[in-house]
Coordinates of C-alpha atoms in Angstrom, one line a residue:
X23 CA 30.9 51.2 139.6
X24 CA 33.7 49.3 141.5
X25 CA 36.8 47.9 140.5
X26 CA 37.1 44.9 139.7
X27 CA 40.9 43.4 139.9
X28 CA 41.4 40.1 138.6
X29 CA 44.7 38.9 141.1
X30 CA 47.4 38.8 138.9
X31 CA 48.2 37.3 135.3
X32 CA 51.7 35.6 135.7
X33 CA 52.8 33.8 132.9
X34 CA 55.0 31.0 133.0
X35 CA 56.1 28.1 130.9
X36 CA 54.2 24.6 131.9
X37 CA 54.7 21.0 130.2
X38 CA 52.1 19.7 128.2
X39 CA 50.7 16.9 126.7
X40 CA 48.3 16.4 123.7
X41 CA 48.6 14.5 120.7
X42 CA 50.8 12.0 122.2
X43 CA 53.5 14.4 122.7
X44 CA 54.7 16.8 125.3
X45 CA 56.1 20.0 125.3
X46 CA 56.6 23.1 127.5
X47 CA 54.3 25.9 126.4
X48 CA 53.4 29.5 127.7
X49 CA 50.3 29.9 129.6
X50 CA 49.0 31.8 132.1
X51 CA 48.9 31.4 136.0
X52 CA 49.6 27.9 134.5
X53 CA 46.1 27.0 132.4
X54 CA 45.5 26.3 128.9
X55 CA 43.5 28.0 127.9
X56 CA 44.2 31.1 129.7
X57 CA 41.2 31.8 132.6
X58 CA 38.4 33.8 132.3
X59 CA 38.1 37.4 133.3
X60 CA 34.6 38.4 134.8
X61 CA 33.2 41.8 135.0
X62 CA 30.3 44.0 134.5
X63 CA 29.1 46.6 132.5
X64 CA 30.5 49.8 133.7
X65 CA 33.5 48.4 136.2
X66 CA 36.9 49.4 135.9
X67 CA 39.1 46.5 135.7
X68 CA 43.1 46.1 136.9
X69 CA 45.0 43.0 135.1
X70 CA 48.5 43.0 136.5
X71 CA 50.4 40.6 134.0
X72 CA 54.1 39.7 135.3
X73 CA 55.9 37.8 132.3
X74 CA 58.1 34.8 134.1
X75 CA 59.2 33.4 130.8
X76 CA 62.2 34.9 128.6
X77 CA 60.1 35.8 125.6
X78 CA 58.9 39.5 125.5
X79 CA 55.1 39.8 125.6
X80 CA 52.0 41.6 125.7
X81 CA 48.4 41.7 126.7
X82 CA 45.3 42.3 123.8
X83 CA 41.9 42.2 125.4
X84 CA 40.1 42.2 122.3
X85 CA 37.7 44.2 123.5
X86 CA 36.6 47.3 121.5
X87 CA 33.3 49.5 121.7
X88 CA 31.0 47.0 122.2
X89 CA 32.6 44.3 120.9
X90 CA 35.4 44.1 123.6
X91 CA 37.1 47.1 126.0
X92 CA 36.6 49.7 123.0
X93 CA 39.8 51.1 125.2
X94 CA 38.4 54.8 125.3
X95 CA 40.9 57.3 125.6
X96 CA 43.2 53.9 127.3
X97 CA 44.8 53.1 124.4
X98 CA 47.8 52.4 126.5
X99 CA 46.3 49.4 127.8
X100 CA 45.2 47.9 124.4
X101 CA 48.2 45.6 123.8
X102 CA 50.0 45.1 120.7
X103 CA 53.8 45.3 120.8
X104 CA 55.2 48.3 119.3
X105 CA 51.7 49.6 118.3
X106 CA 50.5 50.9 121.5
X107 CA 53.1 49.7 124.1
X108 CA 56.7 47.9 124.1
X109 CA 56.3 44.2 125.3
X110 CA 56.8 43.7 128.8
X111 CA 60.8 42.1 129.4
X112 CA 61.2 39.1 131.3
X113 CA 60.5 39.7 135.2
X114 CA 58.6 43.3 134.3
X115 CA 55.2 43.0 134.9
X116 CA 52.5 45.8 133.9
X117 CA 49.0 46.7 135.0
X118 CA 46.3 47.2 132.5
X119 CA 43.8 49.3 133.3
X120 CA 40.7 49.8 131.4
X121 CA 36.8 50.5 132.0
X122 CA 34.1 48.5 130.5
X123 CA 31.7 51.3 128.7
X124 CA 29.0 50.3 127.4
X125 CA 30.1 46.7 126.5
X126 CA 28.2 43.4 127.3
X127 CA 29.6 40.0 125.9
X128 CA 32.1 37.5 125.4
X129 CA 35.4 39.0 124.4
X130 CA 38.7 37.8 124.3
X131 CA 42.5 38.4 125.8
X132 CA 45.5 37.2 124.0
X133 CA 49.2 37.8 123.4
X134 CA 49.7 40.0 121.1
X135 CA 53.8 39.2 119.6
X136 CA 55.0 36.7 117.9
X137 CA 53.0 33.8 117.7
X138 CA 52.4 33.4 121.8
X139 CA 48.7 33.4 121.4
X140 CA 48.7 29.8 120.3
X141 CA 48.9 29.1 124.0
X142 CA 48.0 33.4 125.8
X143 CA 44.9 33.2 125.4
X144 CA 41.2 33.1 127.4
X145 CA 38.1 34.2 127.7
X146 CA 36.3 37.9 128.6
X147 CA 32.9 37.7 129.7
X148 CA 31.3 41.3 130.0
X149 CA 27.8 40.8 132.0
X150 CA 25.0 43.4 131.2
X151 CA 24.7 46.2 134.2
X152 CA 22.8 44.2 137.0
X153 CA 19.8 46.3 136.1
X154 CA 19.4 45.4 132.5
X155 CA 18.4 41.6 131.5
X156 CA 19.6 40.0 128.4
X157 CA 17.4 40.8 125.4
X158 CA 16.5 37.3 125.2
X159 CA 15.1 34.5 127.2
X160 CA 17.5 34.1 130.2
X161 CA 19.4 30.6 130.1
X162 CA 20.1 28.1 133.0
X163 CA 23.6 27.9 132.3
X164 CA 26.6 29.4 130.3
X165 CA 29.3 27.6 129.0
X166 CA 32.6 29.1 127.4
X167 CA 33.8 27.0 124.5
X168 CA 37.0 28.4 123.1
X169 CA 38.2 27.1 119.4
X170 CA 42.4 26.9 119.0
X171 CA 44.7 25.0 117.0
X172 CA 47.9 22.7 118.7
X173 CA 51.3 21.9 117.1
X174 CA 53.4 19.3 118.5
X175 CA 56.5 21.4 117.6
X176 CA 57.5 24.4 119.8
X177 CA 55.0 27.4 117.9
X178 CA 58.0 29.9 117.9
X179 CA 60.8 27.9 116.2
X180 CA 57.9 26.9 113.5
X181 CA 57.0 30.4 112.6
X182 CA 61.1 31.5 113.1
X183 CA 61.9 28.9 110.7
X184 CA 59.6 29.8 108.1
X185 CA 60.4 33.7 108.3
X186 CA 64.1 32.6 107.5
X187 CA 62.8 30.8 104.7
X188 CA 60.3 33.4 103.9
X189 CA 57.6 30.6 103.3
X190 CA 54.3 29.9 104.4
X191 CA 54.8 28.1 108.1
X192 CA 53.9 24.5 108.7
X193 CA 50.1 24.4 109.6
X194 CA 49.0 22.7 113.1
X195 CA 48.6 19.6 113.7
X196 CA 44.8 19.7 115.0
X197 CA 42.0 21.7 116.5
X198 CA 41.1 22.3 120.1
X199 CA 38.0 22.9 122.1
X200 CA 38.9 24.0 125.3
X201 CA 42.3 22.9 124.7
X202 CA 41.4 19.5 124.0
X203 CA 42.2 18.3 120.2
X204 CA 39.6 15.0 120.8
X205 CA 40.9 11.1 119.2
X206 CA 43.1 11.5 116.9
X207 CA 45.1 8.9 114.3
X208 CA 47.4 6.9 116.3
X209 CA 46.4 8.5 119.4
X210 CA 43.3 8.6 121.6
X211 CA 43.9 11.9 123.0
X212 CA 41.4 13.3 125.3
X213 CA 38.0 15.0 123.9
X214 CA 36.7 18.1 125.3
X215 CA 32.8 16.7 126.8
X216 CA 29.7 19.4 127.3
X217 CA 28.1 18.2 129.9
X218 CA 23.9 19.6 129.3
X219 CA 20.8 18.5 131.4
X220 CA 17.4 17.6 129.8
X221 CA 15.1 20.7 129.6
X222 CA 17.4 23.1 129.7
X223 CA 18.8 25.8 128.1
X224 CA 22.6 27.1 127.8
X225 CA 24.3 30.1 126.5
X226 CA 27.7 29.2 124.6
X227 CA 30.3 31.8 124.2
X228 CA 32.4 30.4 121.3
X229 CA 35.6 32.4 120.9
X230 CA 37.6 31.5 117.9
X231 CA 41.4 31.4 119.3
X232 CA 43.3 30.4 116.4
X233 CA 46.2 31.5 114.6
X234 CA 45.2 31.0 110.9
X235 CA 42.3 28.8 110.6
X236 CA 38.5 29.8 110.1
X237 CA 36.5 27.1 111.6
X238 CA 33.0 25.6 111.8
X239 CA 31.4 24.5 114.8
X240 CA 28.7 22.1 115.1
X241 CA 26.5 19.8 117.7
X242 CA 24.7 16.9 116.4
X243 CA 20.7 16.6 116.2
X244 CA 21.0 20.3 117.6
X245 CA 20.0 23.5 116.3
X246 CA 21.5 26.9 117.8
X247 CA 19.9 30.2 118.7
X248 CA 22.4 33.5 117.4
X249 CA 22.2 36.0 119.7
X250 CA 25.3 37.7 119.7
X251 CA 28.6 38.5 117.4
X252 CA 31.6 40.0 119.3
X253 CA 29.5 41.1 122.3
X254 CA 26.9 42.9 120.3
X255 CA 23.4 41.5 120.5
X256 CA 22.2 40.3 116.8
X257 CA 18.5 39.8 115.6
X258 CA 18.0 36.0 117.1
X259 CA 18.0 33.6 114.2
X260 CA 18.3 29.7 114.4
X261 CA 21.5 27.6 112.3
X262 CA 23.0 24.1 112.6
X263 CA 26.7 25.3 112.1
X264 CA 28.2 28.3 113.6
X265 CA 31.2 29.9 111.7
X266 CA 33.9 32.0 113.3
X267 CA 37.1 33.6 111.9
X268 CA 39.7 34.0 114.5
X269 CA 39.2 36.6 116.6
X270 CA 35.7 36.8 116.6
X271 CA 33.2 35.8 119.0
X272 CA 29.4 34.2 118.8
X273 CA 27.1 34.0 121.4
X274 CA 24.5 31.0 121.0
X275 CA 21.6 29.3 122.9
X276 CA 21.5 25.3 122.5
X277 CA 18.2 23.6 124.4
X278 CA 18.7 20.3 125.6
X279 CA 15.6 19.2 124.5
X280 CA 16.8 15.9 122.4
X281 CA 16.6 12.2 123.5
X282 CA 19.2 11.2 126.4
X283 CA 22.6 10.7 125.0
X284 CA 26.0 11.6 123.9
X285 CA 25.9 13.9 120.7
X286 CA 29.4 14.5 118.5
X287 CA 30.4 17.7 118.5
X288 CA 32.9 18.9 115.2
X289 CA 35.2 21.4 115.2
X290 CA 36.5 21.9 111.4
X291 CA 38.2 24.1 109.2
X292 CA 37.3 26.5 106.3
X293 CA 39.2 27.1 103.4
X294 CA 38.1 27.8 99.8
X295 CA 41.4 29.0 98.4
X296 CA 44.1 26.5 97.1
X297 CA 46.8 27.2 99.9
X298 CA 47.5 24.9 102.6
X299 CA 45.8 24.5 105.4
X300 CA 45.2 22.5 108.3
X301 CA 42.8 19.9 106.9
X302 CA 42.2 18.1 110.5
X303 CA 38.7 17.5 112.1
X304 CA 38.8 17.8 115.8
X305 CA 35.5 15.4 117.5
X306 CA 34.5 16.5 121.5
X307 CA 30.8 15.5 122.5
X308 CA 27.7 16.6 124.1
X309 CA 26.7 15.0 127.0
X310 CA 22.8 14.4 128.5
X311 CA 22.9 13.5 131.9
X312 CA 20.2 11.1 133.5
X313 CA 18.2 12.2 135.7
X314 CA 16.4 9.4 137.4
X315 CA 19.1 7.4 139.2
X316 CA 20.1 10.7 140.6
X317 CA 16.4 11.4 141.6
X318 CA 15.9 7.6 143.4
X319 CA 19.4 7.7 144.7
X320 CA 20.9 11.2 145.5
X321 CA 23.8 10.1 146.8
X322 CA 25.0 7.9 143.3
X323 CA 26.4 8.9 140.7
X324 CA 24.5 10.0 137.5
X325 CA 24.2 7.7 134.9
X326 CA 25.7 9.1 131.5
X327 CA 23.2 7.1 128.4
X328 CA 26.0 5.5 125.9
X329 CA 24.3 6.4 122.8
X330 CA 26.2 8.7 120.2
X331 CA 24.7 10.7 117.7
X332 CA 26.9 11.6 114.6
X333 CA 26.5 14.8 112.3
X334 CA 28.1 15.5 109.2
X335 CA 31.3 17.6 108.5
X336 CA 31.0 20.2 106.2
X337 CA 33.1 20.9 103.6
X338 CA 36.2 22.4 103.9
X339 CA 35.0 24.7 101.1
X340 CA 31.4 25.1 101.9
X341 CA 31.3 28.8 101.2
X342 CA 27.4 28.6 100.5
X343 CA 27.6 27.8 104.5
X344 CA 29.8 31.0 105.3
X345 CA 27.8 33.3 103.1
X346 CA 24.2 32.1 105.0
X347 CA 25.5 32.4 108.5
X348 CA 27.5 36.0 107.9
X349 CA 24.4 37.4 106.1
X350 CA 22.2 36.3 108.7
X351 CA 24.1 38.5 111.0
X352 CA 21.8 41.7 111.2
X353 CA 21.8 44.6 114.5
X354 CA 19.2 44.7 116.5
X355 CA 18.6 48.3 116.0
X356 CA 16.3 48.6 118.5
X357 CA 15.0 51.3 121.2
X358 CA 17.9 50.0 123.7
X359 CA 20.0 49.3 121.3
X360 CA 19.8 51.7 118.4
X361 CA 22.1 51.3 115.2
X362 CA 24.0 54.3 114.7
X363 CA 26.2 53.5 111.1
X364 CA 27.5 56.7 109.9
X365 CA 25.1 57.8 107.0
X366 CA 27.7 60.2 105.4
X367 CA 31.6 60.0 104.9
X368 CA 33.9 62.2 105.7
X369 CA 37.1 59.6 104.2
X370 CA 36.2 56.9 101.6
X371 CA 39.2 54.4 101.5
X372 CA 39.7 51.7 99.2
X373 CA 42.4 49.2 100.9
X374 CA 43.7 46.1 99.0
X375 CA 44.8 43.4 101.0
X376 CA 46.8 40.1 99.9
X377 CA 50.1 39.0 99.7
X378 CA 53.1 39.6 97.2
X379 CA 56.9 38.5 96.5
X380 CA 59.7 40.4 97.8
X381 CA 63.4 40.2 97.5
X382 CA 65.1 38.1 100.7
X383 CA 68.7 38.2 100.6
X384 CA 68.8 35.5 103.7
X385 CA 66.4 33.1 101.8
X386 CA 67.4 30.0 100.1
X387 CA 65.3 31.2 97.4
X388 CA 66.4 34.6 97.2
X389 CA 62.5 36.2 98.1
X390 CA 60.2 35.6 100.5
X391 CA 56.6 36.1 100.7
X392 CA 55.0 39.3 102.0
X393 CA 51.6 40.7 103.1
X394 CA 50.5 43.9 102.0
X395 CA 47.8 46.4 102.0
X396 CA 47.5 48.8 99.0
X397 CA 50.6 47.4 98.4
X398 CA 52.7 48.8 101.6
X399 CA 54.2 46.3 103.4
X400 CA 54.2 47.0 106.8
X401 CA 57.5 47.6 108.8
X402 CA 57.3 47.3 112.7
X403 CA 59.4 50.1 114.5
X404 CA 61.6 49.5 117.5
X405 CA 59.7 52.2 119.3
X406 CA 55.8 51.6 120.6
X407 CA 54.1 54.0 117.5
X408 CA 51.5 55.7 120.1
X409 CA 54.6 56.7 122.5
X410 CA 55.7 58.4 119.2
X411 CA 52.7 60.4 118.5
X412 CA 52.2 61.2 122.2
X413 CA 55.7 62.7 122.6
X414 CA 56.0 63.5 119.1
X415 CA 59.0 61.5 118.2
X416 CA 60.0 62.3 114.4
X417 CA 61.4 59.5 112.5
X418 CA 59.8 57.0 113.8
X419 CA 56.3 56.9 111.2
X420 CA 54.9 58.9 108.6
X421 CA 51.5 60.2 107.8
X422 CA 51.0 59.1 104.3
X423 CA 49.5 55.7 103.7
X424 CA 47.5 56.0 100.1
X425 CA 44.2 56.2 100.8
X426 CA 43.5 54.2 97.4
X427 CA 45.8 51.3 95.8
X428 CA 48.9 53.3 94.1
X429 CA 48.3 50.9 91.0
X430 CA 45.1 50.1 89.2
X431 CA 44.3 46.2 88.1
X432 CA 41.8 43.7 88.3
X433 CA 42.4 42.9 91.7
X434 CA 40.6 39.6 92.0
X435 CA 42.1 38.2 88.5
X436 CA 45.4 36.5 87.1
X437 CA 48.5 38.3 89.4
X438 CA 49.7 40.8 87.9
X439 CA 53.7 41.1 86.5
X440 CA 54.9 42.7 89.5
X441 CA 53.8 41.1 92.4
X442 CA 57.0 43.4 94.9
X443 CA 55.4 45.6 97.2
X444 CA 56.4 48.5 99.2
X445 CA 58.1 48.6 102.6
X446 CA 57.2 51.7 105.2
X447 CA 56.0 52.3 108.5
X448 CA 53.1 54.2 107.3
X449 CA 49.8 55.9 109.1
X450 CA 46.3 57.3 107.9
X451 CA 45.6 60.3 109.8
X452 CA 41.8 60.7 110.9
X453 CA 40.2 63.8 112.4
X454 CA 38.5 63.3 115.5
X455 CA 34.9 62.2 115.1
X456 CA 35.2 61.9 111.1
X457 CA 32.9 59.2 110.0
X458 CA 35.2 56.6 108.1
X459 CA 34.1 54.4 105.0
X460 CA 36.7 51.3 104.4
X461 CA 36.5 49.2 101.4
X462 CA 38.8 46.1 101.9
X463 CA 39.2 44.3 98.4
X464 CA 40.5 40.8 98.5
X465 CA 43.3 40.4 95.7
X466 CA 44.2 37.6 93.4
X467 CA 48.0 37.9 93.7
X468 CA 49.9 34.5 93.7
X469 CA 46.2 33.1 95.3
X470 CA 43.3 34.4 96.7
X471 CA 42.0 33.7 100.2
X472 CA 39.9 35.1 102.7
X473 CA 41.1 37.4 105.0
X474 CA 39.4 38.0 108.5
X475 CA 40.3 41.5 109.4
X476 CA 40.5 43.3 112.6
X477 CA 40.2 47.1 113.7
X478 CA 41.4 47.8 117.1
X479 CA 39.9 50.8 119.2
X480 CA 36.4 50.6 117.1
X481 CA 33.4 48.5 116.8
X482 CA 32.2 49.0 112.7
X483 CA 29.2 48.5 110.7
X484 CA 29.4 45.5 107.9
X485 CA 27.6 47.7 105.2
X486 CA 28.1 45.5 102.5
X487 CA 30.1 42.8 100.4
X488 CA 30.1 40.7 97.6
X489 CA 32.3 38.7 95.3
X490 CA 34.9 40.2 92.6
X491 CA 36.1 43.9 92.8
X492 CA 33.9 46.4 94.0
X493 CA 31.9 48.7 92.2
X494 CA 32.0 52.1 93.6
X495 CA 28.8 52.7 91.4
X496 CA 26.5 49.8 91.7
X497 CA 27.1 48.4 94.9
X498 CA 26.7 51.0 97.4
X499 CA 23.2 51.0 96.3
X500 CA 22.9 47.8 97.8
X501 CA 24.5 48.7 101.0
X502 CA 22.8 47.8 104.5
X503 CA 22.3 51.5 106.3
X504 CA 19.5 50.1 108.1
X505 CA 20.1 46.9 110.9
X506 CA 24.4 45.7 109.5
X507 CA 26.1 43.6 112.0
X508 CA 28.4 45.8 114.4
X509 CA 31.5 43.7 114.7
X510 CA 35.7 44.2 115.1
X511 CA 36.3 41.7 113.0
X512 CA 34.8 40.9 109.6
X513 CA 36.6 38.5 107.1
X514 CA 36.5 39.5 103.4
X515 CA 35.2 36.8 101.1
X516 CA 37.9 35.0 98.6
X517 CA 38.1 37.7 95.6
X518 CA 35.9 39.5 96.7
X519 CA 35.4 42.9 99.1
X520 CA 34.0 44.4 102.1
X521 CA 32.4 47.6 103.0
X522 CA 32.6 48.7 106.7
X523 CA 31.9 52.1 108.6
X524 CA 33.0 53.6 111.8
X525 CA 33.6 56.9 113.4
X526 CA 36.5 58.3 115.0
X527 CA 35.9 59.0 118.2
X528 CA 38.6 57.5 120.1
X529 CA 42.3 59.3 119.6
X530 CA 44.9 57.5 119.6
X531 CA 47.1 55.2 117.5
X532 CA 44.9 52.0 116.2
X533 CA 46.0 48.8 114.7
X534 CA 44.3 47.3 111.5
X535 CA 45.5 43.9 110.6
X536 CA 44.7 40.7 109.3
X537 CA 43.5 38.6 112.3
X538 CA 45.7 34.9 110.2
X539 CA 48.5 35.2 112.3
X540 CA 51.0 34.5 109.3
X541 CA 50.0 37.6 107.3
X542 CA 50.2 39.8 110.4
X543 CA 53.3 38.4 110.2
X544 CA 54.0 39.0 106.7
X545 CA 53.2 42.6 107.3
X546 CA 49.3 42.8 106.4
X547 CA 48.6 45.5 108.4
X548 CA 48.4 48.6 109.1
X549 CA 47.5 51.7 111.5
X550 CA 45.0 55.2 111.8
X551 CA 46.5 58.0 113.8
X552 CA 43.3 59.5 115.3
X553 CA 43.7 63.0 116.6
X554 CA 42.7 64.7 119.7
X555 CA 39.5 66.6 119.9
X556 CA 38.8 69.3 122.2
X557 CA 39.0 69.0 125.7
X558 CA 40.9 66.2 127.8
X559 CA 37.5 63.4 127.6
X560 CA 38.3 63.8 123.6
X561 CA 42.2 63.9 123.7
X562 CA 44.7 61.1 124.8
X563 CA 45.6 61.2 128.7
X564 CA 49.5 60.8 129.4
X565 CA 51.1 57.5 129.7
X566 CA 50.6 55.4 132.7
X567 CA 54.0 55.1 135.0
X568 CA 54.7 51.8 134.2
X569 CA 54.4 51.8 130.6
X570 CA 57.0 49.1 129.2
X571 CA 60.4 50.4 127.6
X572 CA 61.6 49.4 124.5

């Protein structure tokens, strides 16, 4: 084991230009996206970040058991504002340090207040220990290929603006791949190209880096190999469209084996709900590179064949699409890499999530819209919650989120009469190493949508899901004990539910949100106190000198 510290992260503004337009935006050490953190299995890693702008900010490595720095027994380095740390001020800087157990993957860091991330945000590669191969045929290459969204306005005054309003925020104006949104009406902004040689094979990490939009990604005339799903390795199978909600990661292999030329490459959105949404297609392209000119001349310049290859888009509501690739998703539950799922329950929770109407003095139209789960609206404290538990700071939480909704309905039909919800800074407690069965049911309320949702501290098991309100009869017959996809983020179908499973073996305090960055900010979210077990390598360690003040 050796450390592995990756110089510093110092974020500044920089001016920008894409779609025609230019603007300062955040970024760090100057790049957009964000660079790349390299590391191994098993090393510890330093991040110093010193914040050079005037916004308040913090670090997330998305990283959790497996899927990302599970952050055991670190919580203090885990990242989001007022959750497990308060942001770093202006000219503070802060050092993260974490260690990479048992994690191999692609992962990634980003911001975690406000809406930053539409700029803070990169890649984390986690290699396999130098003594372990992949469980797959080794590739010649990798390539990172990170998914985003760009608004010409400035990303804070659009979601400020909307929170005064207490509307929905205007959507971006287009995709990105690698931070390039591609032509574009009325401008011929730049296009991300993926450069491949003939014979070949490449491992992509695609990391989904977008606020709000779920998004498919596809190469024309080429299939791709699944191999991994937020750095866990998945049974190999073969698709012509990857999905990925934001947050998550997939790891595919594309073989160059198609005739020379340039192949489109479309990055587009999924939505099945009637809400807005941004309805742009973003266009980069694969790239074969001759060989032969290169071969009888070494010291020219490759040709590059002009030929382009188009694909089809699919539809923005191609749920058939989203089903096949998320069922596909299956553990490999093998010798190396056993599937342990928690085969009893010590807390069965049912959790509603969606969003509701609340009264807004400061709004034009007197209310604003909310996010909710179980119909508690999540308040933010002024103090970080986990310095709260650690030094046992009354006042600042409580300990009583319902483990069920408080009100029966059909949640996946016509809104009920009272859509208000409930305001609180509320916790579920968990005993350490108590196996935990979550439920997330999609609701109908003013519309129904999906809802990628993210646990922090924990990998989980996807168990089981399906369409309408969940049957706590019928369906957990059906669920998957055997090989379910180990994730950290799992989006829950339109009206319909998810089952997932984890245990508790990591104390601390741990966020569970909606990964759409406007219900986050609406409140849909929530977090577990888990408790101390026995011994310090089952209890939280102190706080780390540095920690940011509020």
């Amino acid at each position: 084991m050796y450390i592995y510290m990756y110089g510093y992260m110092q974020v500044v503004l920089r001016n920008t230009t894409k779609l025609c337009s230019t603007k300062p935006i955040v970024t760090v050490n100057g790049h957009f996206p964000g660079p790349t953190l390299y590391a191994r299995e098993d090393d510890n890693v330093v991040v110093r970040v010193t914040n050079h702008v005037t916004y308040n900010l913090t670090i997330h490595c998305e990283l959790l058991y497996r899927h990302g720095v599970r952050q055991v027994r670190t919580g203090w380095a885990d990242g989001p504002a007022y959750v497990t740390q308060c942001p770093i001020q202006p000219g503070k800087n802060y050092v993260y340090n974490f260690t990479l157990t048992g994690q191999r993957g692609t992962l990634l860091w980003h911001a975690h207040i406000s809406w930053l991330r539409a700029t803070l945000h990169g890649a984390i590669v986690i290699l396999p220990k130098k003594s372990f191969p992949y469980p797959f045929p080794k590739p010649h290459a990798e390539k990172i290929i990170i998914l985003g969204e760009w608004w010409k306005a400035d990303v804070e005054n659009v979601v400020n603006e909307a929170t005064q309003a207490g509307l929905p925020p205007n959507v971006s104006d287009a995709h990105t791949i690698n931070g390039f949104p591609g032509p574009f009406p009325n401008c011929s902004s730049q296009g991300y190209t993926l450069h491949v040689e003939s014979g070949k094979t490449y491992l992509l990490r695609i990391i989904n880096a977008a606020l709000n939009d779920e998004l498919f990604f596809k190469i024309a005339g080429h299939k791709l190999t699944v191999v991994e799903a937020d750095a866990v390795y998945t049974k190999p199978f073969e698709t012509d469209t990857i999905f990925v909600s934001p947050g998550q990661t997939t790891n595919a292999i594309l073989k160059a084996d198609k005739p020379i030329g340039n192949y489109l490459i479309v990055i587009s959105p999924f939505m099945d709900a009637p809400i807005g949404f941004d309805n742009s297609t973003s266009f980069s392209k694969l790239q074969y590179k001759l060989n032969n000119s290169s071969t009888t001349h070494p010291s020219s310049t490759p040709q590059i064949a002009p030929t382009l290859f188009l694909t089809n888009i699919p539809p923005h509501n191609a749920t058939p699409i989203t089903k096949k690739f998320i069922d596909s998703l299956k553990s490999l539950n093998s010798i190396q890499y056993p599937t342990k799922v928690p085969l009893t329950v010590d807390h069965s929770l049912l959790f509603t999530i969606g969003v509701g109407l609340n009264p807004c003095d400061t709004c034009a139209s007197g209310s604003k819209l909310v996010g909710n789960i179980n119909n508690v609206t999540f308040d933010m404290p002024s103090v970080a919650l986990l310095e709260a538990h650690y030094h046992n700071i009354k006042g600042v939480f409580t300990d009583d989120f319902p483990a069920q909704p408080p009100v029966v309905f059909n949640y996946t039909g016509p809104s009920p009469a009272n859509i208000q919800t409930m305001n609180g800074t509320r916790l579920y407690r968990l005993s350490y190493n108590s196996s935990v069965q979550i439920v997330l049911q999609g609701t109908g309320v003013i519309a129904p949508e999906s809802h990628p949702t993210h646990l922090h501290g924990f990998n989980f098991y996807v168990i089981g899901s399906g369409l309408g309100n969940f049957d706590p009869v019928k369906d957990p017959k059906l669920f998957n004990l055997v090989d379910p996809v180990e994730r950290n983020t799992i989006g829950v179908p339109t009206a319909g539910w998810t089952a997932i499973r984890f245990r508790a073996d990591n104390p601390g305090i741990w966020f569970l949100h909606c990964h759409l960055e406007v219900h986050t900010t609406w409140g849909l979210k929530m977090a577990f106190i888990v408790d101390n077990g026995f011994g310090p390598n089952e209890s939280l360690p102190p706080p780390p000198n540095d920690l940011p003040q509020c």
